[in-house]
CSV table of C-alpha atoms in Angstrom, one decimal:
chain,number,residue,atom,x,y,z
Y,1,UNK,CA,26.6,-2.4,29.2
Y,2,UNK,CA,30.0,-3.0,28.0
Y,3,UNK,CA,28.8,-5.3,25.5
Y,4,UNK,CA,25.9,-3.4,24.4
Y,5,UNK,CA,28.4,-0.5,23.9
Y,6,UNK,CA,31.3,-2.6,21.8
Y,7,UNK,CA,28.0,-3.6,19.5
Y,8,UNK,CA,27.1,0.1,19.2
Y,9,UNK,CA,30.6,0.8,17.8
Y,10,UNK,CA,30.3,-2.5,15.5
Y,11,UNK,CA,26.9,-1.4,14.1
Y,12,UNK,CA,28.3,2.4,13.5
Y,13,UNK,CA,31.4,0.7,11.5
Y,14,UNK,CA,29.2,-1.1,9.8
Y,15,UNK,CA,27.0,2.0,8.7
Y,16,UNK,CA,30.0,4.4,8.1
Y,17,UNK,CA,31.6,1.7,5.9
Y,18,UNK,CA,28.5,1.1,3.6
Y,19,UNK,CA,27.8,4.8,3.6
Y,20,UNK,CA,31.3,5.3,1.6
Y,21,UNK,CA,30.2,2.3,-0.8
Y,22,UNK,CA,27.5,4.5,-1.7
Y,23,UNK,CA,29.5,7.7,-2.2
Y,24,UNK,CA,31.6,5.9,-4.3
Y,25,UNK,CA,28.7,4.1,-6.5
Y,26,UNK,CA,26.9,7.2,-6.7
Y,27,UNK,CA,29.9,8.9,-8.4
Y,28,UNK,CA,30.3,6.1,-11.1
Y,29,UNK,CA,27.2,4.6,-11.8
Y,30,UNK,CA,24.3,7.3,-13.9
Y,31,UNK,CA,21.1,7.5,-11.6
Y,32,UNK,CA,18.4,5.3,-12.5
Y,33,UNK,CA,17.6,1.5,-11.5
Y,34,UNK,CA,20.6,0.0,-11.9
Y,35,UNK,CA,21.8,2.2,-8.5
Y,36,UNK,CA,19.2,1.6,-7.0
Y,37,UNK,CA,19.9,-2.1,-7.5
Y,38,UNK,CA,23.5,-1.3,-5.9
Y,39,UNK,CA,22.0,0.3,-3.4
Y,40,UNK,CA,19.9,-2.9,-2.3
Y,41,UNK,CA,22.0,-4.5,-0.2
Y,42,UNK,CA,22.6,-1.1,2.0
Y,43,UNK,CA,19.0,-0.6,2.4
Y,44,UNK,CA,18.7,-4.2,3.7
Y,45,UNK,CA,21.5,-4.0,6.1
Y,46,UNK,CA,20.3,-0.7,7.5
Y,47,UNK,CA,17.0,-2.1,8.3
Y,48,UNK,CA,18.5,-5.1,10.4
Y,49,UNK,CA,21.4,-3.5,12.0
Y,50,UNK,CA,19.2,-2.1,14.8
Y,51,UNK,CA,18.3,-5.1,15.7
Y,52,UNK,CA,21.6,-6.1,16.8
Y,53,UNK,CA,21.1,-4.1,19.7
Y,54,UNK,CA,19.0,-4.3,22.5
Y,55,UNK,CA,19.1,-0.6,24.3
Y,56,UNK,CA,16.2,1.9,24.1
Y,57,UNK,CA,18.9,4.8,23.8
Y,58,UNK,CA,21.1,3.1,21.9
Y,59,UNK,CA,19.0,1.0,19.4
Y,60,UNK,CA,15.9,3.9,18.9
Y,61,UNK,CA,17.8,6.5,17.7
Y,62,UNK,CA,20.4,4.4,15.6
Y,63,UNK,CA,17.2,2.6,13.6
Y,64,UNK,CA,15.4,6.2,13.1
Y,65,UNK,CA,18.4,7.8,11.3
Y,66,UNK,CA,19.4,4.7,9.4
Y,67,UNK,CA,16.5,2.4,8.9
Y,68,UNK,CA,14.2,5.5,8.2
Y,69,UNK,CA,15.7,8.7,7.4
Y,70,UNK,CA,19.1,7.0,5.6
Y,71,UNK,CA,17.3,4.5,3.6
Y,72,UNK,CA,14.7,7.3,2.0
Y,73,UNK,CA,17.7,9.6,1.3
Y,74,UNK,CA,19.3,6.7,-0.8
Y,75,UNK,CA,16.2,5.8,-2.2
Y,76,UNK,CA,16.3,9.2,-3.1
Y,77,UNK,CA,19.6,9.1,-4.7
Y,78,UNK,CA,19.4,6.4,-6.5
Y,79,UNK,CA,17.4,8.7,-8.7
Y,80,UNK,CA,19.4,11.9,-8.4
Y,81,UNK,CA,17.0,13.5,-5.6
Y,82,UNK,CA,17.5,14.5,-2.4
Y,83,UNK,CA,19.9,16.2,0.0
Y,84,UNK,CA,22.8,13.6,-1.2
Y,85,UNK,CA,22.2,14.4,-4.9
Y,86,UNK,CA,24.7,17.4,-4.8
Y,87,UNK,CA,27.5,16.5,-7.0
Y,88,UNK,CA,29.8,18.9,-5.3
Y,89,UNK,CA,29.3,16.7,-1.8
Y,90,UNK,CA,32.6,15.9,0.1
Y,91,UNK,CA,33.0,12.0,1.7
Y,92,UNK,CA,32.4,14.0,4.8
Y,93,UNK,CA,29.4,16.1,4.0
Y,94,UNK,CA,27.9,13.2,2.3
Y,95,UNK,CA,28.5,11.0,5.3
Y,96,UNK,CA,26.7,13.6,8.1
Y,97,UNK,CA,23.9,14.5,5.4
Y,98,UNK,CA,23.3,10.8,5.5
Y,99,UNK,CA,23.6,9.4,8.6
Y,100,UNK,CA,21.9,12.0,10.8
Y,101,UNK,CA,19.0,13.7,10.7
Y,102,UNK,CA,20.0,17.2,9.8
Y,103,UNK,CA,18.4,18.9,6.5
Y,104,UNK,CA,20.3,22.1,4.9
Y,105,UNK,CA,17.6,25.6,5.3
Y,106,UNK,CA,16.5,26.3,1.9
Y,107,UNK,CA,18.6,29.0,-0.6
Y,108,UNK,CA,21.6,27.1,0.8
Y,109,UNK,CA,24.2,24.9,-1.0
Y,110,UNK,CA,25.4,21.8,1.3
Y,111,UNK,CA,28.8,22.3,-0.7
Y,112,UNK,CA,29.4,25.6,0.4
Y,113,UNK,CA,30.2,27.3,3.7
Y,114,UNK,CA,27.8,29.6,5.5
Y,115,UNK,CA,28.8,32.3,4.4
Y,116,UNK,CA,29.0,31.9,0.6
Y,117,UNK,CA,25.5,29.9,0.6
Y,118,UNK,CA,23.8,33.3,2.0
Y,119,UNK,CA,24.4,35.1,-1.0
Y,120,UNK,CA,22.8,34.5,-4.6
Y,121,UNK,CA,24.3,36.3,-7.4
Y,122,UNK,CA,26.2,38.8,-5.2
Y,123,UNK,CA,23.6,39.7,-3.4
Y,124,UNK,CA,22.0,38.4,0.1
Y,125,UNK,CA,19.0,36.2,-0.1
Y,126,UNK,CA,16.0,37.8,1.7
Y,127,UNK,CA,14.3,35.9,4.1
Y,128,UNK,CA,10.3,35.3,3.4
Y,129,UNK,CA,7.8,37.1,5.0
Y,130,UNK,CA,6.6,34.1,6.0
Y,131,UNK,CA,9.5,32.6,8.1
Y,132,UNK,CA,9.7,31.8,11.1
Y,133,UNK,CA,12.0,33.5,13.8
Y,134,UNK,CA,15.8,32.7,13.4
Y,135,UNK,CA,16.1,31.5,16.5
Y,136,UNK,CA,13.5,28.5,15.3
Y,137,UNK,CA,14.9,28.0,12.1
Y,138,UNK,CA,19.0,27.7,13.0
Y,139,UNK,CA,19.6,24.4,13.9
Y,140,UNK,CA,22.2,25.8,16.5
Y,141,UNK,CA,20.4,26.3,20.0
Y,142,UNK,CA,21.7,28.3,23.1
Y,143,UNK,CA,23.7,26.9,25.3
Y,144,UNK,CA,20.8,27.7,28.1
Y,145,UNK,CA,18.2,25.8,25.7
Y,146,UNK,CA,20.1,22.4,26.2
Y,147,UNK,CA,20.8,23.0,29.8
Y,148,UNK,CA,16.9,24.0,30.3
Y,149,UNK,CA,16.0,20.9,28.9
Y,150,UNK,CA,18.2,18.9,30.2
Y,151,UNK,CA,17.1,19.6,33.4
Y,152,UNK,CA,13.7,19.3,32.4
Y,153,UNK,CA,14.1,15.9,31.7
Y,154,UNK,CA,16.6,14.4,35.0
Y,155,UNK,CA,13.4,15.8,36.9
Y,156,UNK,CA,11.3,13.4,34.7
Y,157,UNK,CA,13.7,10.6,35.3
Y,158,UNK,CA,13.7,11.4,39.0
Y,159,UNK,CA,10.0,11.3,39.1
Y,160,UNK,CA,10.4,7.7,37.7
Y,161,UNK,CA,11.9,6.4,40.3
Y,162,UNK,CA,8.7,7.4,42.6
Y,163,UNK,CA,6.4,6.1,40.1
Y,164,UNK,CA,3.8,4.1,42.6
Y,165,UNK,CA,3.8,7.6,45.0
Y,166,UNK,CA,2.8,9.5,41.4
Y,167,UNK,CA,-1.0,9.8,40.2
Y,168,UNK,CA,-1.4,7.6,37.4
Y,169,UNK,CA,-2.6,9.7,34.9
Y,170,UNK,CA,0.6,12.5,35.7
Y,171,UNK,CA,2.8,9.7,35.0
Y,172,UNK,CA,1.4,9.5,31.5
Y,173,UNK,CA,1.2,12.8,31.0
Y,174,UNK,CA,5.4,12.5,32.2
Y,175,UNK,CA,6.5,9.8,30.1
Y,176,UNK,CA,4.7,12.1,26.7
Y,177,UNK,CA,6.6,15.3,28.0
Y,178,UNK,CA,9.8,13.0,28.1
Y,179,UNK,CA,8.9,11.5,24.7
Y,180,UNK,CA,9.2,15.1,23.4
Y,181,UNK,CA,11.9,16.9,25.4
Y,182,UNK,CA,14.3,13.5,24.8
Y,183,UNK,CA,13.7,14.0,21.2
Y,184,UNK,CA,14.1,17.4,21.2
Y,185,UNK,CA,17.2,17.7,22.6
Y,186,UNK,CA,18.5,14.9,21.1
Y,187,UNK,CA,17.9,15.8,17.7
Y,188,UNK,CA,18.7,19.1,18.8
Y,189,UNK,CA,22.4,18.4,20.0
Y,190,UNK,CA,22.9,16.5,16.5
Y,191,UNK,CA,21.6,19.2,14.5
Y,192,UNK,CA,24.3,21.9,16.3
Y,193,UNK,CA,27.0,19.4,15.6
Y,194,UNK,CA,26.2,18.8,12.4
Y,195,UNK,CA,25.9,22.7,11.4
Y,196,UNK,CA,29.3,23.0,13.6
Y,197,UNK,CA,30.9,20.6,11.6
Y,198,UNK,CA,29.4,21.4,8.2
Y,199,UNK,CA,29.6,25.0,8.3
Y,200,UNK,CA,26.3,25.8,7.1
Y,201,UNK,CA,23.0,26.8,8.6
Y,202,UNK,CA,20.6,23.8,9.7
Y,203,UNK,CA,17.0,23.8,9.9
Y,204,UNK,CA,15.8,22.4,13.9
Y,205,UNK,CA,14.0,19.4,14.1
Y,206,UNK,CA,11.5,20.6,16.3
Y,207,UNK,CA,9.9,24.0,16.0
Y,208,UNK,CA,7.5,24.6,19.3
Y,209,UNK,CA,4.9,21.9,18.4
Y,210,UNK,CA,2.8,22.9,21.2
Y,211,UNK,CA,2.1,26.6,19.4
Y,212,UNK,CA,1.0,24.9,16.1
Y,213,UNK,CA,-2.1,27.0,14.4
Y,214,UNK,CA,-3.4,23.3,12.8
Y,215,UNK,CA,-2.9,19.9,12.1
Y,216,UNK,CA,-0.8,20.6,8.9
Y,217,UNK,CA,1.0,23.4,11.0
Y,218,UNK,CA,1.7,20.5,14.0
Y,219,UNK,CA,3.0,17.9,11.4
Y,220,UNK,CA,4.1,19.5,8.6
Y,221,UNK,CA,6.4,22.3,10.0
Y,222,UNK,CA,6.8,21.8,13.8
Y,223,UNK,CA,7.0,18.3,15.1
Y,224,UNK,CA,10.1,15.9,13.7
Y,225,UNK,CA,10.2,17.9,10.6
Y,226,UNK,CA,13.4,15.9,9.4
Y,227,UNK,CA,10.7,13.0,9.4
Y,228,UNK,CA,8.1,15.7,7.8
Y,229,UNK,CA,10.7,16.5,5.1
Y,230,UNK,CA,11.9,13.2,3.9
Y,231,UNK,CA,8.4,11.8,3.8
Y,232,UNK,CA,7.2,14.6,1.9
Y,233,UNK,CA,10.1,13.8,-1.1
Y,234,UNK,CA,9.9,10.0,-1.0
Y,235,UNK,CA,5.7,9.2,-0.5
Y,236,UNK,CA,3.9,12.7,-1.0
Y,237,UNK,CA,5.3,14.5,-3.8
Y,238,UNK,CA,5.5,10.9,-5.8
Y,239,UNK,CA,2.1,9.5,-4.8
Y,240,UNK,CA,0.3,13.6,-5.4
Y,241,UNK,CA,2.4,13.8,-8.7
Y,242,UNK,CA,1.3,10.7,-10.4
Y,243,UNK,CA,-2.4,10.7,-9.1
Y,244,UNK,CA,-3.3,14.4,-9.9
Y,245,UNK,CA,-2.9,13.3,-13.7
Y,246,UNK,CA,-5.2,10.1,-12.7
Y,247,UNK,CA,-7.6,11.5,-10.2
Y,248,UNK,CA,-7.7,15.2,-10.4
Y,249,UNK,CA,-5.8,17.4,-7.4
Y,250,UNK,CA,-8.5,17.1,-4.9
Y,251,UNK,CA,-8.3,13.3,-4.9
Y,252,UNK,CA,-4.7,13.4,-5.4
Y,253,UNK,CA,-3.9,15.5,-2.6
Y,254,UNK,CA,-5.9,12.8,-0.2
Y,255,UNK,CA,-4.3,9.7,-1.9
Y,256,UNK,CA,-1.1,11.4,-1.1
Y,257,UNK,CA,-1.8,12.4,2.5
Y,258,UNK,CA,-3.0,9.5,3.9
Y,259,UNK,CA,-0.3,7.3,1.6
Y,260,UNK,CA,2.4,9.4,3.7
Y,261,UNK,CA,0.8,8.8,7.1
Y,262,UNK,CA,0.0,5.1,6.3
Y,263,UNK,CA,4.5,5.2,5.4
Y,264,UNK,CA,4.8,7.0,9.1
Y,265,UNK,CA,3.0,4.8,11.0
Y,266,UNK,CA,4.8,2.0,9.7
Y,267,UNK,CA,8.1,3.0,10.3
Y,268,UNK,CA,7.2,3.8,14.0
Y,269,UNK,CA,5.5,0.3,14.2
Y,270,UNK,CA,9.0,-0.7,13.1
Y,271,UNK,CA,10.4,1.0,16.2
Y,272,UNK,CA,7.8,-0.6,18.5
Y,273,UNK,CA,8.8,-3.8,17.1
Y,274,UNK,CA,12.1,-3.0,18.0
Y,275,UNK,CA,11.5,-2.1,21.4
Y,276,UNK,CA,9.0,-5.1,21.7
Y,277,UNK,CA,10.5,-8.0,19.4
Y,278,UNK,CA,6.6,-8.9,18.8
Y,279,UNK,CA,3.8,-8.5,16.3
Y,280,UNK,CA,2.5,-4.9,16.5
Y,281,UNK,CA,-0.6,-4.3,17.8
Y,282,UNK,CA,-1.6,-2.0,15.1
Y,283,UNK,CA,-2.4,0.7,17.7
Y,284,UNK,CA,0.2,2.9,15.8
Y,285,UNK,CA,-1.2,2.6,12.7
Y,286,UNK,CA,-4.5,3.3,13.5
Y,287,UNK,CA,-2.9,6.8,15.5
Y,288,UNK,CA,-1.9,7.4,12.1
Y,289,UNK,CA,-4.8,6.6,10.3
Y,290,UNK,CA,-6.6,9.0,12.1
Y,291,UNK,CA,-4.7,11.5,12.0
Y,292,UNK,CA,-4.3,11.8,8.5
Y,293,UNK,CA,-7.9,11.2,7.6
Y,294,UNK,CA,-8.2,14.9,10.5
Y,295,UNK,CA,-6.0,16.7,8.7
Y,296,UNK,CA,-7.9,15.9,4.9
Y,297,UNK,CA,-11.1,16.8,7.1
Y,298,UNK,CA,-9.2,19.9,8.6
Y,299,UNK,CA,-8.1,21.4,4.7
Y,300,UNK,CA,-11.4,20.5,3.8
Y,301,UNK,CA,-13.3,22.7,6.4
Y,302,UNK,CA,-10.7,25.6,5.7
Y,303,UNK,CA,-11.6,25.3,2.1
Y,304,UNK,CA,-15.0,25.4,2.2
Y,305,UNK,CA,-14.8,28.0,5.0
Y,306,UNK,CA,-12.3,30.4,3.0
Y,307,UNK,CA,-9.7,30.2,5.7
Y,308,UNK,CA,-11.7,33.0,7.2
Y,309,UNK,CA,-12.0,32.8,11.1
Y,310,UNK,CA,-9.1,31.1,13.0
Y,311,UNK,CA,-8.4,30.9,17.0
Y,312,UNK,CA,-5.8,32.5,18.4
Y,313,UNK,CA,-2.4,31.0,18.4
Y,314,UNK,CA,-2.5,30.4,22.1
Y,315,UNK,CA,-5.7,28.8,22.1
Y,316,UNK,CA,-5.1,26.5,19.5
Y,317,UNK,CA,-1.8,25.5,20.0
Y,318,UNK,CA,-2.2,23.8,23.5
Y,319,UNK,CA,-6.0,22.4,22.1
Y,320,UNK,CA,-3.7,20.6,19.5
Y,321,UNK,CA,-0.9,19.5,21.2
Y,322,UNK,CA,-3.3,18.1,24.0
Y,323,UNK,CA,-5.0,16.0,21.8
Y,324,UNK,CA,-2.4,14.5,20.1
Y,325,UNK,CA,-1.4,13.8,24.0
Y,326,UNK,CA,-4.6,12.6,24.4
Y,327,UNK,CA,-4.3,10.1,21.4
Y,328,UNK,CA,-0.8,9.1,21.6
Y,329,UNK,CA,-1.7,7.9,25.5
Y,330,UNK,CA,-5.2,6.1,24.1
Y,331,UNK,CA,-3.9,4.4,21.1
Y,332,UNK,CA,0.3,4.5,21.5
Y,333,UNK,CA,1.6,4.7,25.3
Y,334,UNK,CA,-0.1,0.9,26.2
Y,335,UNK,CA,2.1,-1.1,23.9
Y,336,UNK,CA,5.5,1.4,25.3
Y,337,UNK,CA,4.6,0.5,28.7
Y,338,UNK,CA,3.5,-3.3,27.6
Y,339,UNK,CA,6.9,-3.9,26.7
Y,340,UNK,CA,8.3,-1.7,30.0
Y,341,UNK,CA,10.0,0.4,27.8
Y,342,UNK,CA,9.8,2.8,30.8
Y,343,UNK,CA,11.7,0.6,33.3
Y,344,UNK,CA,14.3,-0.3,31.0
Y,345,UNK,CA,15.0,3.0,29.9
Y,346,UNK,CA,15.5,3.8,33.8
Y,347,UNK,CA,17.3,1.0,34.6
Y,348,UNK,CA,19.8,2.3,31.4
Y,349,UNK,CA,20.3,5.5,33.0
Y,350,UNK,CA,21.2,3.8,36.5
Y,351,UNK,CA,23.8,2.0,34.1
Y,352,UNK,CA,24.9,4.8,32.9
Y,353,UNK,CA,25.3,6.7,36.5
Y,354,UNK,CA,27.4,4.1,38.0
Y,355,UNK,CA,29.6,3.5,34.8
Y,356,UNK,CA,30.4,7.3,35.0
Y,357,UNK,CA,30.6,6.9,39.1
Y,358,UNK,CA,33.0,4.4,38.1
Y,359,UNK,CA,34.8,6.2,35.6
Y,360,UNK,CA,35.1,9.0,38.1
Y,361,UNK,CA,36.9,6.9,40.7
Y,362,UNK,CA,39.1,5.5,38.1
Y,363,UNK,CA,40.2,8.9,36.8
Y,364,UNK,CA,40.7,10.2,40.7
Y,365,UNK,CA,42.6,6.9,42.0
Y,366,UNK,CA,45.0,7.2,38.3
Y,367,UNK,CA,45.3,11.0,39.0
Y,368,UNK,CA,46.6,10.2,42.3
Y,369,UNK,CA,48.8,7.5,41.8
Y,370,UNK,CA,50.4,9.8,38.7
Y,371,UNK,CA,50.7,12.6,41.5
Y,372,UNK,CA,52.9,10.4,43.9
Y,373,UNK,CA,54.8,8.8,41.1
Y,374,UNK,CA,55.6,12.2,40.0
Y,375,UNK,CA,56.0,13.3,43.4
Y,376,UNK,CA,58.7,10.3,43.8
Y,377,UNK,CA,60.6,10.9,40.9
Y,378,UNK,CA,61.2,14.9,42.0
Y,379,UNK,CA,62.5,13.6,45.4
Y,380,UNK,CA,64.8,11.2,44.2
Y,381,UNK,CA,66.4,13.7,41.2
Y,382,UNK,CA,66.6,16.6,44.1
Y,383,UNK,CA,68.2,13.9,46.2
Y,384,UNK,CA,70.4,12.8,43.9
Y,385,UNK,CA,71.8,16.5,43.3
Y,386,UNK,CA,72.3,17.3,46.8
């Protein structure tokens, strides 16, 4: 584990370091292909990075905000889009905007603290009708959130350890709940430290998937929405752009749909290969596939149909999140457990236990020794004044 960790550190020097070479080129050289062509070698080196390590919790997370989410914000850069385009960006701000997977609420400046970003003009910016709850829409969570979670999730790990005395199909339905409350909370803690350290308010990550009204709803606005967002600017908007001069917007709008869920599912067959270090089985892709060509069929329907009926909220929003259970365990879970991602990702966490057992031991036996050295030193100065 000690290894594992020292590489961790290596790979984050690595990606701090070529982070700065990009500040730096994009404040000298003008937008356009020649930065991209500087940004080349950064791109290449964030996609094989990850692949020094060999840890689900270590290498997973470090490949989704570099290999993914950091590469598409420079690609975005090169040409002057995206969150890093601000010309006002500190080293620092440009640094968290790029390596973690935090994205700036709309009517706000990433330059400016909170609480000049609220106001436009003098006045406060009103919040759309439309919005969402605060509490959905500040990256910060409560306190109790993490904890809730948290606790949610050693129960799931727990119940991995009795995996044989578990029904199979509650196991599956275990490992998708972890799938979500790990991210969750992950991305969840990152996105309060972020808006902690930047000042400004963050959008979540993850917005109650399992109350989504749709399929846009579930992917466009609740689940991984810092994925949502940065595929929407690099593949959608592009792709929908060009073609609706070629094709007309109906056509255009599916090009571009299924184009960004065609991106998505390779960039999570790129995590599988990570976790595997084998040929994908295509089982992702194809999770993809049909997903996207759902959601085309889904604004189709609602089209035709005028948008006029709709289920309520509580209906629909376990119906949808069940099935993309349902799908994710049919086409998804059988490669993770293939490659015993499971047991690996236990057998990480009884790592971890002991190395903070161990750490604990250390820090008692070094407290104790200080006490009596201290102790020692007091009796011989009082002796030595009497």
């Amino acid at each position: 584990m000690e290894g594992e960790i020292g590489n961790f550190i290596r790979v984050w020097a690595s990606v701090f370091a070529s982070v700065f070479y990009c500040y730096a080129v994009a404040r000298i050289v003008a937008k356009g292909f020649i930065r991209l062509v500087m940004f080349f070698p950064v791109v290449h080196l964030f996609l094989v990075l990850p692949f020094t390590l060999t840890s689900v919790h270590l290498g997973c997370p470090t490949l989704f905000f570099i290999s993914w989410l950091a590469n598409f914000k420079l690609l975005l850069l090169a040409f002057g889009n995206g969150p890093l385009s601000e010309p006002s960006l500190s080293m620092g701000r440009f640094v968290i905007l790029a390596c973690f997977p935090v994205k700036v609420q709309e009517n706000q400046n990433p330059s400016q603290p909170k609480s000049e970003s609220r106001r436009l003009n003098g006045s406060p910016i009103k919040e759309e009708a439309h919005s969402s709850p605060k509490y959905y829409n500040s990256g910060l969570r409560k306190l109790s959130y993490f904890a809730r979670e948290g606790l949610i999730l050693a129960f799931l790990l727990r119940l991995g350890h009795w995996r044989k005395h578990v029904n199979p199909n509650i196991f599956l339905f275990c490992i998708c709940m972890y799938v979500y409350i790990g991210l969750d909370l992950m991305l969840g803690i990152v996105a309060s430290i972020g808006q902690f350290l930047l000042g400004i308010e963050l959008e979540i990550p993850f917005n109650a998937p399992y109350l989504s009204t749709s399929l846009k709803d579930f992917w466009g606005q609740r689940w991984n929405r810092m994925a949502s967002d940065i595929l929407r600017s690099v593949v959608f908007g592009p792709i929908f752009k060009y073609s609706s001069r070629k094709v007309g917007l109906k056509w255009a709008l599916i090009q571009a749909l299924l184009a960004t869920f065609l991106v998505s599912a390779m960039m999570h067959e790129l995590i599988l290969y990570y976790l595997g270090r084998t040929r994908p089985k295509c089982g992702t892709t194809l999770f993809f596939l049909i997903h996207g060509i759902l959601l085309v069929v889904e604004a189709a329907l609602k089209k035709k149909f005028n948008a006029k009926w709709a289920l309520p909220q509580l209906i629909t929003g376990p119906l949808i999140f069940g099935f993309m259970i349902l799908t994710f365990v049919w086409l998804i879970l059988p490669e993770v457990l293939e490659y015993e991602v499971d047991a690996r990702a236990l057998e990480e966490y009884d790592a971890l236990g002991q190395f903070l057992k161990d750490l604990g031991i250390f820090l008692k036996e070094s407290c104790y020794n200080c006490f009596l050295f201290f102790s020692e030193v007091v009796a011989t100065y009082s002796y030595n004044i009497i």
